[in-house]
XYZ file of C-alpha atoms in Angstrom:
589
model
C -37.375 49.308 -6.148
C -35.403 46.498 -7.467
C -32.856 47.223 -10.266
C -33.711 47.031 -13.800
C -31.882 44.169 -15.383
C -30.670 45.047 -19.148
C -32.234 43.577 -22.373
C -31.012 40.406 -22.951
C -29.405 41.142 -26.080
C -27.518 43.933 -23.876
C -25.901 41.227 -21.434
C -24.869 38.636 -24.168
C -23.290 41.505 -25.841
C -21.628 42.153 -22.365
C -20.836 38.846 -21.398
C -19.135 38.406 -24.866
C -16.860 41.139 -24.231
C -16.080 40.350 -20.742
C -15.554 36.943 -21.893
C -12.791 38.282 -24.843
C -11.339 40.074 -22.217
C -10.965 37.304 -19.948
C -8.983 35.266 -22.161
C -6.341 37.719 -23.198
C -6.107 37.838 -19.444
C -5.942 34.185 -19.309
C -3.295 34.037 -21.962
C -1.118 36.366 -20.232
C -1.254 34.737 -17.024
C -0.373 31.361 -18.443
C 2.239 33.167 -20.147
C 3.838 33.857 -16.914
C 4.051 29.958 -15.694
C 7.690 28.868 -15.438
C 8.823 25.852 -17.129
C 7.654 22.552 -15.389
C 9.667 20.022 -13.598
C 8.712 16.782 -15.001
C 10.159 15.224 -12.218
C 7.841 16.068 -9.496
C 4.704 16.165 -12.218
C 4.790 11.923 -12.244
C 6.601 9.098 -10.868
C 9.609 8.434 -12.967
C 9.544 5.412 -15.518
C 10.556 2.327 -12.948
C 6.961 2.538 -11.615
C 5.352 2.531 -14.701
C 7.772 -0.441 -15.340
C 6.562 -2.373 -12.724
C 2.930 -1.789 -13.746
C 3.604 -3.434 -17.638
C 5.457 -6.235 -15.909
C 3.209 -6.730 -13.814
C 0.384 -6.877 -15.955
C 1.976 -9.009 -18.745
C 2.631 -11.370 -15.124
C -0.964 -11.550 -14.837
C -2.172 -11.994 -18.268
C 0.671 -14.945 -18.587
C -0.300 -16.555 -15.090
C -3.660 -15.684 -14.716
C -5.225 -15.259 -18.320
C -8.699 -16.669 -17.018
C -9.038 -13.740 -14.594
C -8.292 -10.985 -16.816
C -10.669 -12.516 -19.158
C -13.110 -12.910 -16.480
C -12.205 -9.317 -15.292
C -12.764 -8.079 -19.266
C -16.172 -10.257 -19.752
C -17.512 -8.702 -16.338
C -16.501 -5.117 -17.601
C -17.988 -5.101 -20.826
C -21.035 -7.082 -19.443
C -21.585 -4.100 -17.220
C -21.233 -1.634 -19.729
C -23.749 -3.354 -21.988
C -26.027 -3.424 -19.549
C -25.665 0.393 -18.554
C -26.290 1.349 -22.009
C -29.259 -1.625 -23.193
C -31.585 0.019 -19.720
C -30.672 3.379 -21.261
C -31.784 2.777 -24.775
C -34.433 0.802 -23.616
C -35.745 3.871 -21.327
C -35.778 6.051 -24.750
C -37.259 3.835 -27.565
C -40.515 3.046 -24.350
C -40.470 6.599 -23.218
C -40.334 5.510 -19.564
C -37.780 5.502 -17.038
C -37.258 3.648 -14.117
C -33.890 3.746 -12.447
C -33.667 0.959 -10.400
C -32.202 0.284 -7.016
C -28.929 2.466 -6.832
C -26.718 -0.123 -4.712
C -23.210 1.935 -4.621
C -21.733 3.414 -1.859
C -23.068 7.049 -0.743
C -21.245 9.547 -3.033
C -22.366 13.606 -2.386
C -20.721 14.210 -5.833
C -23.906 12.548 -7.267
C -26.941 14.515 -4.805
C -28.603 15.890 -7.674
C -31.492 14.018 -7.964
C -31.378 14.158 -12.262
C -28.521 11.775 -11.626
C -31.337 9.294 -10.731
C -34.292 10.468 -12.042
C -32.896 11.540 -15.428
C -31.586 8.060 -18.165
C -29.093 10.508 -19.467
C -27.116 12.058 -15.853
C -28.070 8.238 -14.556
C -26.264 6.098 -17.314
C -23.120 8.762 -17.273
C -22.925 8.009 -13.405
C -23.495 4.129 -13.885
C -20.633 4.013 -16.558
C -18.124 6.018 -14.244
C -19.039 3.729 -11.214
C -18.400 0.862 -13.904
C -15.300 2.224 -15.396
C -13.843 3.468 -11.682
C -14.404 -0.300 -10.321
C -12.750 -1.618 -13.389
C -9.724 0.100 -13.130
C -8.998 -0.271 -9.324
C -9.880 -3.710 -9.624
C -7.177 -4.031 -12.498
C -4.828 -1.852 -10.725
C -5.297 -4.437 -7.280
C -5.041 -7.397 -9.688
C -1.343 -6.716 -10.969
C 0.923 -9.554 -9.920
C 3.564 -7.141 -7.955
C 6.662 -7.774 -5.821
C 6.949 -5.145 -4.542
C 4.468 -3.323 -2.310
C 5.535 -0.025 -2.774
C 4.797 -0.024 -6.329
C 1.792 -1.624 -5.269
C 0.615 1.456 -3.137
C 1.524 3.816 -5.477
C -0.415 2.710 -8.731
C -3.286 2.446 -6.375
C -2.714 5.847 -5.393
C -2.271 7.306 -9.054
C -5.684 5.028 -10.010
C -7.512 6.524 -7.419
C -6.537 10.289 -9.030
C -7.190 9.365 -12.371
C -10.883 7.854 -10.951
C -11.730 11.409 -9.032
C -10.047 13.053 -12.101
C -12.497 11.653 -14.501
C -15.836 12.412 -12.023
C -18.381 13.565 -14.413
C -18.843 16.165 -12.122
C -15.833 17.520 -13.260
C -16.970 18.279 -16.802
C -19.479 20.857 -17.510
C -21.504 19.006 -20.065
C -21.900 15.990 -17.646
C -22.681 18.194 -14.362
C -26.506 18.646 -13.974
C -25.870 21.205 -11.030
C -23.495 23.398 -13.263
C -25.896 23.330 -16.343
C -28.548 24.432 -13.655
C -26.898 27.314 -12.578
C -25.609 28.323 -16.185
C -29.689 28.460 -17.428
C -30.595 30.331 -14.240
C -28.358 32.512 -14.680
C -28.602 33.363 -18.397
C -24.899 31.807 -18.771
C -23.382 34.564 -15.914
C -22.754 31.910 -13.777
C -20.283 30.708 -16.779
C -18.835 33.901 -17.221
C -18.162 34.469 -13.568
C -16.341 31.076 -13.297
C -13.710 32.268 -15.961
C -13.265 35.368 -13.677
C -12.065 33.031 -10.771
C -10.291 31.073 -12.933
C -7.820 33.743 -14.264
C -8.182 35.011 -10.703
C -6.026 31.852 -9.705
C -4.004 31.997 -12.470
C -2.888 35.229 -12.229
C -2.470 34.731 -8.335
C -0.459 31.984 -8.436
C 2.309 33.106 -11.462
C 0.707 30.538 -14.625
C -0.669 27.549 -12.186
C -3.825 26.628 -11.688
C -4.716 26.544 -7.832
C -7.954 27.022 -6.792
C -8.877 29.351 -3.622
C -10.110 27.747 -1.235
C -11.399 31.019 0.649
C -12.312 34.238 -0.033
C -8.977 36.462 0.829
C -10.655 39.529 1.102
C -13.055 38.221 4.184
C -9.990 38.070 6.338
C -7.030 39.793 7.985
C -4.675 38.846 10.420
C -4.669 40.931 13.201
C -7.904 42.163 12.768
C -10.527 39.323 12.672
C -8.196 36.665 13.109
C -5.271 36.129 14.803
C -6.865 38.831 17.291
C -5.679 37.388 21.020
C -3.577 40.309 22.858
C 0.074 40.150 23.226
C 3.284 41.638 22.042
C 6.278 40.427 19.781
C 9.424 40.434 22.534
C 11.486 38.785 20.614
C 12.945 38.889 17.142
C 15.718 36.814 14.871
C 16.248 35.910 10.949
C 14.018 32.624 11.393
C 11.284 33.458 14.025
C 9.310 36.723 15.901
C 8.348 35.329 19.737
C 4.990 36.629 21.053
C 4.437 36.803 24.747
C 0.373 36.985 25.086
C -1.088 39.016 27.344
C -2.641 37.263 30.653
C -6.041 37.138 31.413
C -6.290 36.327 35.010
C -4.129 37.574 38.299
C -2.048 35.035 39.074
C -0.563 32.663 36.242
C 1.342 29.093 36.896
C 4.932 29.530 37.608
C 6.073 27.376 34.580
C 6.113 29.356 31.314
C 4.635 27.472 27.921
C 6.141 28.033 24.629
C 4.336 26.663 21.811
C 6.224 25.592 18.682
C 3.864 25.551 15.425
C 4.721 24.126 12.140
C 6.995 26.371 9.644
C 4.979 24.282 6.742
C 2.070 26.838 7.447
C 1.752 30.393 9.562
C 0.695 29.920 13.299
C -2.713 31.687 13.710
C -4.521 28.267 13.084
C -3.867 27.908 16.913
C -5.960 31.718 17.198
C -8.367 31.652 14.493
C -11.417 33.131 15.413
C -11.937 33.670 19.408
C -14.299 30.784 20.226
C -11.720 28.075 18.737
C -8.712 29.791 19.171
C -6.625 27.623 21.163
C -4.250 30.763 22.024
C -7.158 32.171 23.755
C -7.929 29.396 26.023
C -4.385 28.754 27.052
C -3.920 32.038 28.367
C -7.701 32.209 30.423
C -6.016 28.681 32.131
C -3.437 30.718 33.363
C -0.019 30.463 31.595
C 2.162 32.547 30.578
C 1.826 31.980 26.996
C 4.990 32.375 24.650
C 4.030 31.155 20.656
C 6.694 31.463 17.721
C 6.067 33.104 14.570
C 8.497 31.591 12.035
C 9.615 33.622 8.813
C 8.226 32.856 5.673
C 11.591 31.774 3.914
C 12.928 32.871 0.634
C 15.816 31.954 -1.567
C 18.263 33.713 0.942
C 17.479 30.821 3.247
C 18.791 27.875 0.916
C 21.203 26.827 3.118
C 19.221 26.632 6.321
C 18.787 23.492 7.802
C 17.013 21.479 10.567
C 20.220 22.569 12.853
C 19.417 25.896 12.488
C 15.585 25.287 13.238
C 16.700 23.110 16.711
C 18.907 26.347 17.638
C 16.377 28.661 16.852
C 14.169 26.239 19.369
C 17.283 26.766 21.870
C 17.209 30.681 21.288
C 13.593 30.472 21.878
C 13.452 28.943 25.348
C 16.365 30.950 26.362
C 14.536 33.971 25.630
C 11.244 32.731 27.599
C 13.590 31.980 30.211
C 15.174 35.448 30.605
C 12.000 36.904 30.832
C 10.330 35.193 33.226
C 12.913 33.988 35.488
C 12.327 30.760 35.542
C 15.016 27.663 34.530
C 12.724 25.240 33.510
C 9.605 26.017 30.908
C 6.829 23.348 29.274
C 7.115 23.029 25.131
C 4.404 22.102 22.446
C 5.382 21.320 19.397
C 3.038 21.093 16.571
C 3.230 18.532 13.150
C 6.696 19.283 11.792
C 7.153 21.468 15.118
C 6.679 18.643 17.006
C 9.501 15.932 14.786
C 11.880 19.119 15.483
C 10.822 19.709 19.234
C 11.296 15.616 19.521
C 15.158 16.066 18.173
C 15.644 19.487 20.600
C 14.671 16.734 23.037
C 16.579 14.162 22.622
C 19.826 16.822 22.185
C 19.152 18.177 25.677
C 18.948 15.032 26.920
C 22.380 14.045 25.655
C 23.909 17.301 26.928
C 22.528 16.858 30.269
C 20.622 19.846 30.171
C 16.889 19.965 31.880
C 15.219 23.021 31.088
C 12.259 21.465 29.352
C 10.138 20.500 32.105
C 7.483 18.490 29.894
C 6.845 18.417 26.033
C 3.367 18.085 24.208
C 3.129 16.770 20.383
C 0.397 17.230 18.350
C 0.051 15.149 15.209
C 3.799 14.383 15.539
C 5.753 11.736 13.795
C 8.847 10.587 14.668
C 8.654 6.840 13.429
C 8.467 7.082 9.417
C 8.767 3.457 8.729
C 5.426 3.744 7.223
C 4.621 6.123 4.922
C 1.019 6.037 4.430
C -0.354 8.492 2.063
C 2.524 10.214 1.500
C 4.272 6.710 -0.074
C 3.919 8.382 -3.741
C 5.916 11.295 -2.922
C 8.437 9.862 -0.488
C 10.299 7.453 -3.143
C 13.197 8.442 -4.814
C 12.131 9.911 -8.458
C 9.915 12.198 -6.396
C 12.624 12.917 -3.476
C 15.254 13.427 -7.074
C 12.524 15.766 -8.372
C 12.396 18.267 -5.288
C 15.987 18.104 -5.057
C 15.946 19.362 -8.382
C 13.628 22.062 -7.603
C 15.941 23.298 -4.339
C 19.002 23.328 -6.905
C 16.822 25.819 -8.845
C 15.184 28.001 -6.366
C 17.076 27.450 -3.198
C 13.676 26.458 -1.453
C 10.545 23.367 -1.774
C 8.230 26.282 -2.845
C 5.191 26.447 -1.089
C 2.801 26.057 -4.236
C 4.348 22.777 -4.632
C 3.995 21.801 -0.868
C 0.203 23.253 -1.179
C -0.673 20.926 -4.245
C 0.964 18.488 -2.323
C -1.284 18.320 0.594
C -3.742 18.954 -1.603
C -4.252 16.007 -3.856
C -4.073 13.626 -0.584
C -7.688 15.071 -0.324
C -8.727 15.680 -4.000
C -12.081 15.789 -4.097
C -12.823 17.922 -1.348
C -9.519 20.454 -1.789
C -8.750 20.133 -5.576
C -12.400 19.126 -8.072
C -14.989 19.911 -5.661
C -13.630 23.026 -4.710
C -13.001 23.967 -8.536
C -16.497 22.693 -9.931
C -17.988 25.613 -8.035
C -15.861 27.671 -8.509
C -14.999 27.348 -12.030
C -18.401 25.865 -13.330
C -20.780 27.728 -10.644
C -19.444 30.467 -10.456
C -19.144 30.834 -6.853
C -17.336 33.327 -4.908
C -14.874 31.059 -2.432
C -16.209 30.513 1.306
C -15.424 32.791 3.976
C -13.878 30.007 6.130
C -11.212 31.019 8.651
C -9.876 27.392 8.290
C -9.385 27.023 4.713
C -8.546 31.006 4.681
C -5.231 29.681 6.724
C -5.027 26.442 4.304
C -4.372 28.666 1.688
C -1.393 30.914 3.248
C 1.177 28.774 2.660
C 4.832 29.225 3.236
C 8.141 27.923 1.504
C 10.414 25.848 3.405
C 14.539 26.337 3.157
C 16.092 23.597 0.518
C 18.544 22.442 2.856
C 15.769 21.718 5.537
C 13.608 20.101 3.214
C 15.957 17.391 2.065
C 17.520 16.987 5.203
C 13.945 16.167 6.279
C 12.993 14.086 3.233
C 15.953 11.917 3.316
C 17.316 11.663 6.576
C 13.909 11.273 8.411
C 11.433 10.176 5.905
C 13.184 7.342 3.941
C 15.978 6.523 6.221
C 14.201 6.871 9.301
C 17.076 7.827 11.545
C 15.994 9.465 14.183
C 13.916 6.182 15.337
C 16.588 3.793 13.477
C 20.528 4.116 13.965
C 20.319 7.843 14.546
C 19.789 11.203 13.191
C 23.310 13.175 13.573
C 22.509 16.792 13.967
C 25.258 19.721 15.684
C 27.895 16.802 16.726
C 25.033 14.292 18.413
C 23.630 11.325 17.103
C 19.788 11.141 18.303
C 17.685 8.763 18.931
C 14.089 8.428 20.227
C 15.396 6.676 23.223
C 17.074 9.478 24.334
C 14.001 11.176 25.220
C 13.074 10.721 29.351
C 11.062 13.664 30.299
C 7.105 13.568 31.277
C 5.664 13.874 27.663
C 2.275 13.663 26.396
C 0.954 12.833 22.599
C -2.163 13.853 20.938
C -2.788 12.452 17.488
C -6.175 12.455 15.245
C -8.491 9.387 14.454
C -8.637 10.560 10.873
C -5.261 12.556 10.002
C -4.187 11.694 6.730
C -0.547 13.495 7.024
C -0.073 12.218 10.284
C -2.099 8.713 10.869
C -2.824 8.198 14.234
C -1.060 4.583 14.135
C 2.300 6.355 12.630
C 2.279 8.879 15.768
C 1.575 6.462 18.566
C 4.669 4.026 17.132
C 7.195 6.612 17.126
C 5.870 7.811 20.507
C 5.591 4.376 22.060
C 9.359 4.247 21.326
C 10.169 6.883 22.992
C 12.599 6.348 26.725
C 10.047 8.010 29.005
C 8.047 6.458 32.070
C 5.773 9.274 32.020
C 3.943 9.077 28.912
C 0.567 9.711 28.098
C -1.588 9.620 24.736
C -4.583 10.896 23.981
C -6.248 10.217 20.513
C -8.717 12.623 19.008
C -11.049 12.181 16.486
C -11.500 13.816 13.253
C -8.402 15.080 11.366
C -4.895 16.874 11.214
C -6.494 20.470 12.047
C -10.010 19.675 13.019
C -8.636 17.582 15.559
C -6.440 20.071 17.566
C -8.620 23.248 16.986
C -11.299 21.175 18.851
C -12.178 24.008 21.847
C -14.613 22.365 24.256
C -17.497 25.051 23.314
C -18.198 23.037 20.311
C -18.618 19.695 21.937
C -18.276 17.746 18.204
C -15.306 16.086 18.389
C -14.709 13.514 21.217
C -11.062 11.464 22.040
C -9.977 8.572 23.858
C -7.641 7.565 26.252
C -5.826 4.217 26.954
C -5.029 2.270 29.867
C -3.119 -0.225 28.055
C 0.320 1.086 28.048
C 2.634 0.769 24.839
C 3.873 -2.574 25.220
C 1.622 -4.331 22.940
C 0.699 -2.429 19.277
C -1.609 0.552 18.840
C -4.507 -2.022 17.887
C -4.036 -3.815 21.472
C -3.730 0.073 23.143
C -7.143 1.334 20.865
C -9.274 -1.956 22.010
C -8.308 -0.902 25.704
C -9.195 2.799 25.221
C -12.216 4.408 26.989
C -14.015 7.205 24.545
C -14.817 10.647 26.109
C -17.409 13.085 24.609
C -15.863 16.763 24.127
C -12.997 18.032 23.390
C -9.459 17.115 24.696
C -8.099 19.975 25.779
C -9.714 20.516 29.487
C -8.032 16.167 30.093
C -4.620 17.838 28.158
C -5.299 21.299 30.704
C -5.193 18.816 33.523
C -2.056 17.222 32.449
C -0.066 20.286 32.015
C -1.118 22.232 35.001
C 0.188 19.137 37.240
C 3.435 19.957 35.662
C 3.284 23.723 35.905
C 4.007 24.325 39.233
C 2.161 27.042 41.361
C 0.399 30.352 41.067
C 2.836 33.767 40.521
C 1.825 36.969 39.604
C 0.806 37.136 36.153
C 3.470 38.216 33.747
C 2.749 41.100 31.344
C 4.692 41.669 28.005
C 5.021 45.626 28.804
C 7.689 45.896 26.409
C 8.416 44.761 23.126
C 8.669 45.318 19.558
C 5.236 45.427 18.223
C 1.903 44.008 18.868
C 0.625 40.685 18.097
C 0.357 39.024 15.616
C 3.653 40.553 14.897
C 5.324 41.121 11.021
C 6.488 38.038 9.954
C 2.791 36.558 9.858
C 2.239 38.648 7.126
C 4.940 37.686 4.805
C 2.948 35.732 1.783
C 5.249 33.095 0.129
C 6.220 34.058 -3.722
């Protein structure tokens, strides 16, 4: 028998109380936010100096296109609203052709079918062409500025979606008269949820938290911690066939999130299917910094990459091992390259980045947050708490993605109601870690606006490195559709790298999809090129030759050519604790 609901006088009477509950809660937990940094909430006033100049330029130089711009606006808008008015006084309604691009924000039909929904979409399309139009318009010198008030235009655009507002979100208004206003009600509960969560800021979850554990339904592939020091646990996994290559791999993840994304579930974990191809499998677990760790740099990172392979070394017996580095793992791995090299010292047999820049002479998406009120801003925030927090580095990556990390993910959960997604991938999006001060502006300064390492040199422990430096058999994977890492960025600094043996391989989809491609799935396919790195990534691209299916099994090729031959497999008998170890489990605060 189904469960009786209550009278609905009963649940208004409880959703009123839940609701007065809910915002002493709320108060509270905004109580708890600490005081802002207005230097990393907005560019600093030189930008917004080059926008006025740059629009009084136009209006003195051009004044017959921003009249023509303001004529076409308000023609537009007059339009919009004369069909709308026109649709009420006749009592009919016919919407017309809908010519924009394909937007899923707008999928409910009532924003076609209904002169109301349809004229609030018609007037945002209006008002969001307007306003980039304007903001490409500005006579500017200088094309950073340029960049970055295109950037900021297209937040305010997806900030003012109508889909962001309850009263102008047909699917939210829906649910709220399904669900006798509940779904209302439950939306404040996962709003002060994230509130509370995240000390007075609003972050939305991405995932549900509860649906996983590390350990236990991720993170799952057998092995055993043998290895631990202040910045890193080492896991040694367990083999899975008899005989394993004679070449040890040690796989260096990013310290900018937790390493499971390489063993998520079993079917994509890439952990997994490393160890069934027969190596013996080291990965590094890096500690989830606090304020103690202020003064840790990148030279501290590249020895902890030393320690590493000395360890892996010890235990297997073997003087030379393969390395992976992944992202930020990968920039670092490129430096502990380029410092063996000068010392003369050949233990790395052959390296593997994923999504790794070492060329930052473009800046991409990042532009608005590598400049120097931003850069001034963070350094602030390192003077204060010793560390580049990771909420800030998670709202970061965040808002290079808006719609689909920040709004969308809000309207349904704020406005539907929704409980998050059990999603393994956005479950590890949303364990973020903190990253050591000293690290963070070495890295911001010395590698992302000066460039060093592929410029004049990045001095780290006595050396002076360059990307030339690097000679060893090295392969490149990069992503079709990265935004932290373009594809184009990756290939440059790799192209410029001193060795013969080089090979790139170019997935598509994006930062994470694009690695954690396993070839069960057979969705993402990649290319290779035959046109060396002589001529620009557009002349190696035209040249390339697409594949179907995933990478890995052309990458498993590569690597066991450089792994030498079959030894008994290697089992991590002893050891500190099982995998996925302790430090995984360290949540930033």
């Amino acid at each position: 028998m189904p469960q009786a609901q209550p009278p609905a006088a009963q649940r208004l009477a409880q959703n009123i109380e839940r609701i007065e509950q809910l915002g002493h809660r709320l108060l509270a937990a905004f109580a708890e936010r600490a005081m802002p940094n207005p230097n990393i909430e907005a560019p600093g006033p030189d930008l917004y100096r080059s926008a006025a100049e740059g629009f009084l330029r136009t209006l003195t130089e051009q004044p017959s296109r921003m009249i023509e711009m303001q004529v076409s606006y308000w023609g537009e808008t007059l339009s919009n609203y004369a069909r709308a008015q026109q649709a009420l006084a006749q009592g009919q309604w016919s919407p017309g052709e809908d010519d924009g691009p394909a937007d899923r924000r707008f999928s409910n039909p009532l924003w076609q079918s209904h002169p109301y929904f349809n004229l609030i979409k018609r007037q945002y399309q209006t008002n969001a062409r307007a306003l980039k139009d304007a903001a490409a318009g500005l006579e500017l010198s200088d094309e950073v500025a340029r960049k970055r008030i295109a950037w900021l235009t297209n937040q305010v655009v997806d900030m003012m979606a109508p889909t962001n507002f309850l009263a102008t979100n047909p699917d939210a208004l829906e649910r709220a008269i399904e669900t006798e206003g509940e779904s209302l009600v439950k939306g404040l509960e996962n709003l002060v949820r994230d509130i509370e969560q995240n000390g007075g800021e609003m972050i939305v979850s991405l995932a549900d938290r509860r649906a996983f554990a590390v350990g236990e339904n991720i993170g799952t592939t057998p092995g055993r911690v043998v290895h631990r020091s202040r910045l890193f646990e080492l896991i040694q996994y367990s083999p899975m066939t008899e005989t394993v290559h004679e070449t040890p791999l040690i796989v260096f993840p990013p310290w900018i999130n937790k390493f499971y994304i390489l063993d998520l579930k079993p079917k994509n974990s890439m952990i997994r299917w490393l160890v069934e191809q027969g190596h013996s499998l080291f990965v590094v677990s890096w500690k989830n910094p606090g304020a103690e760790f202020a003064e840790i740099g990148l030279e501290d990172y590249v020895q902890a990459y030393l320690e590493a392979m000395d360890v892996v070394r010890d235990l297997t017996g073997q003087p030379k091992l393969n390395a992976v580095g992944y992202c930020i793992a990968g920039t670092t791995l490129s430096l502990v390259l380029a410092l063996l090299a000068q010392k003369g010292d050949d233990r790395v047999n052959s390296a593997t980045l994923f999504t790794t820049l070492t060329d930052f002479s473009e800046h991409g998406e990042f532009v608005n947050f590598l400049q120097n009120d931003i850069v001034d801003g963070i350094e602030q925030e390192v003077r204060n708490h010793g560390l580049m927090r990771a909420g800030l580095m998670s709202r970061t990556m965040s808002f290079l993605r808006a719609n689909d990390l920040v709004w969308g993910p809000a309207i349904r959960s704020y406005m539907m109601g929704e409980t998050p997604p059990a999603f393994d991938l956005l479950f590890w999006n949303g364990d973020s870690t903190n990253l050591p001060g000293r690290m963070a502006i070495q890295y911001l300064r010395g590698l992302c606006q000066r460039n060093e390492f592929a410029g004049d040199g990045f001095t780290l422990l006595g050396h002076t490195l360059r990307l030339s430096d690097i000679q060893l058999p090295i392969c490149a994977i990069a992503c079709e559709a990265d935004h932290i890492a373009p594809w184009r960025d990756c290939w440059r600094g790799f192209a410029r790298m001193g060795s013969k043996d080089k090979t790139f391989l170019l997935s598509e989809s994006g930062h994470v999809a694009g690695i954690v491609n396993p070839p069960s799935r057979k969705k993402y396919g990649h290319y290779t090129g035959q046109g060396g790195f002589d001529h620009g990534q557009d002349a190696w691209r035209e040249s390339a030759s697409y594949h179907e299916g995933s990478w890995w099994p052309r990458w498993g090729e590569w690597l066991a050519e450089r792994s030498g031959g079959q030894v008994d497999a290697r089992h991590p008998d002893e050891g500190l604790e099982p995998a996925p170890g302790s430090f995984v489990h360290e949540r930033a605060s």
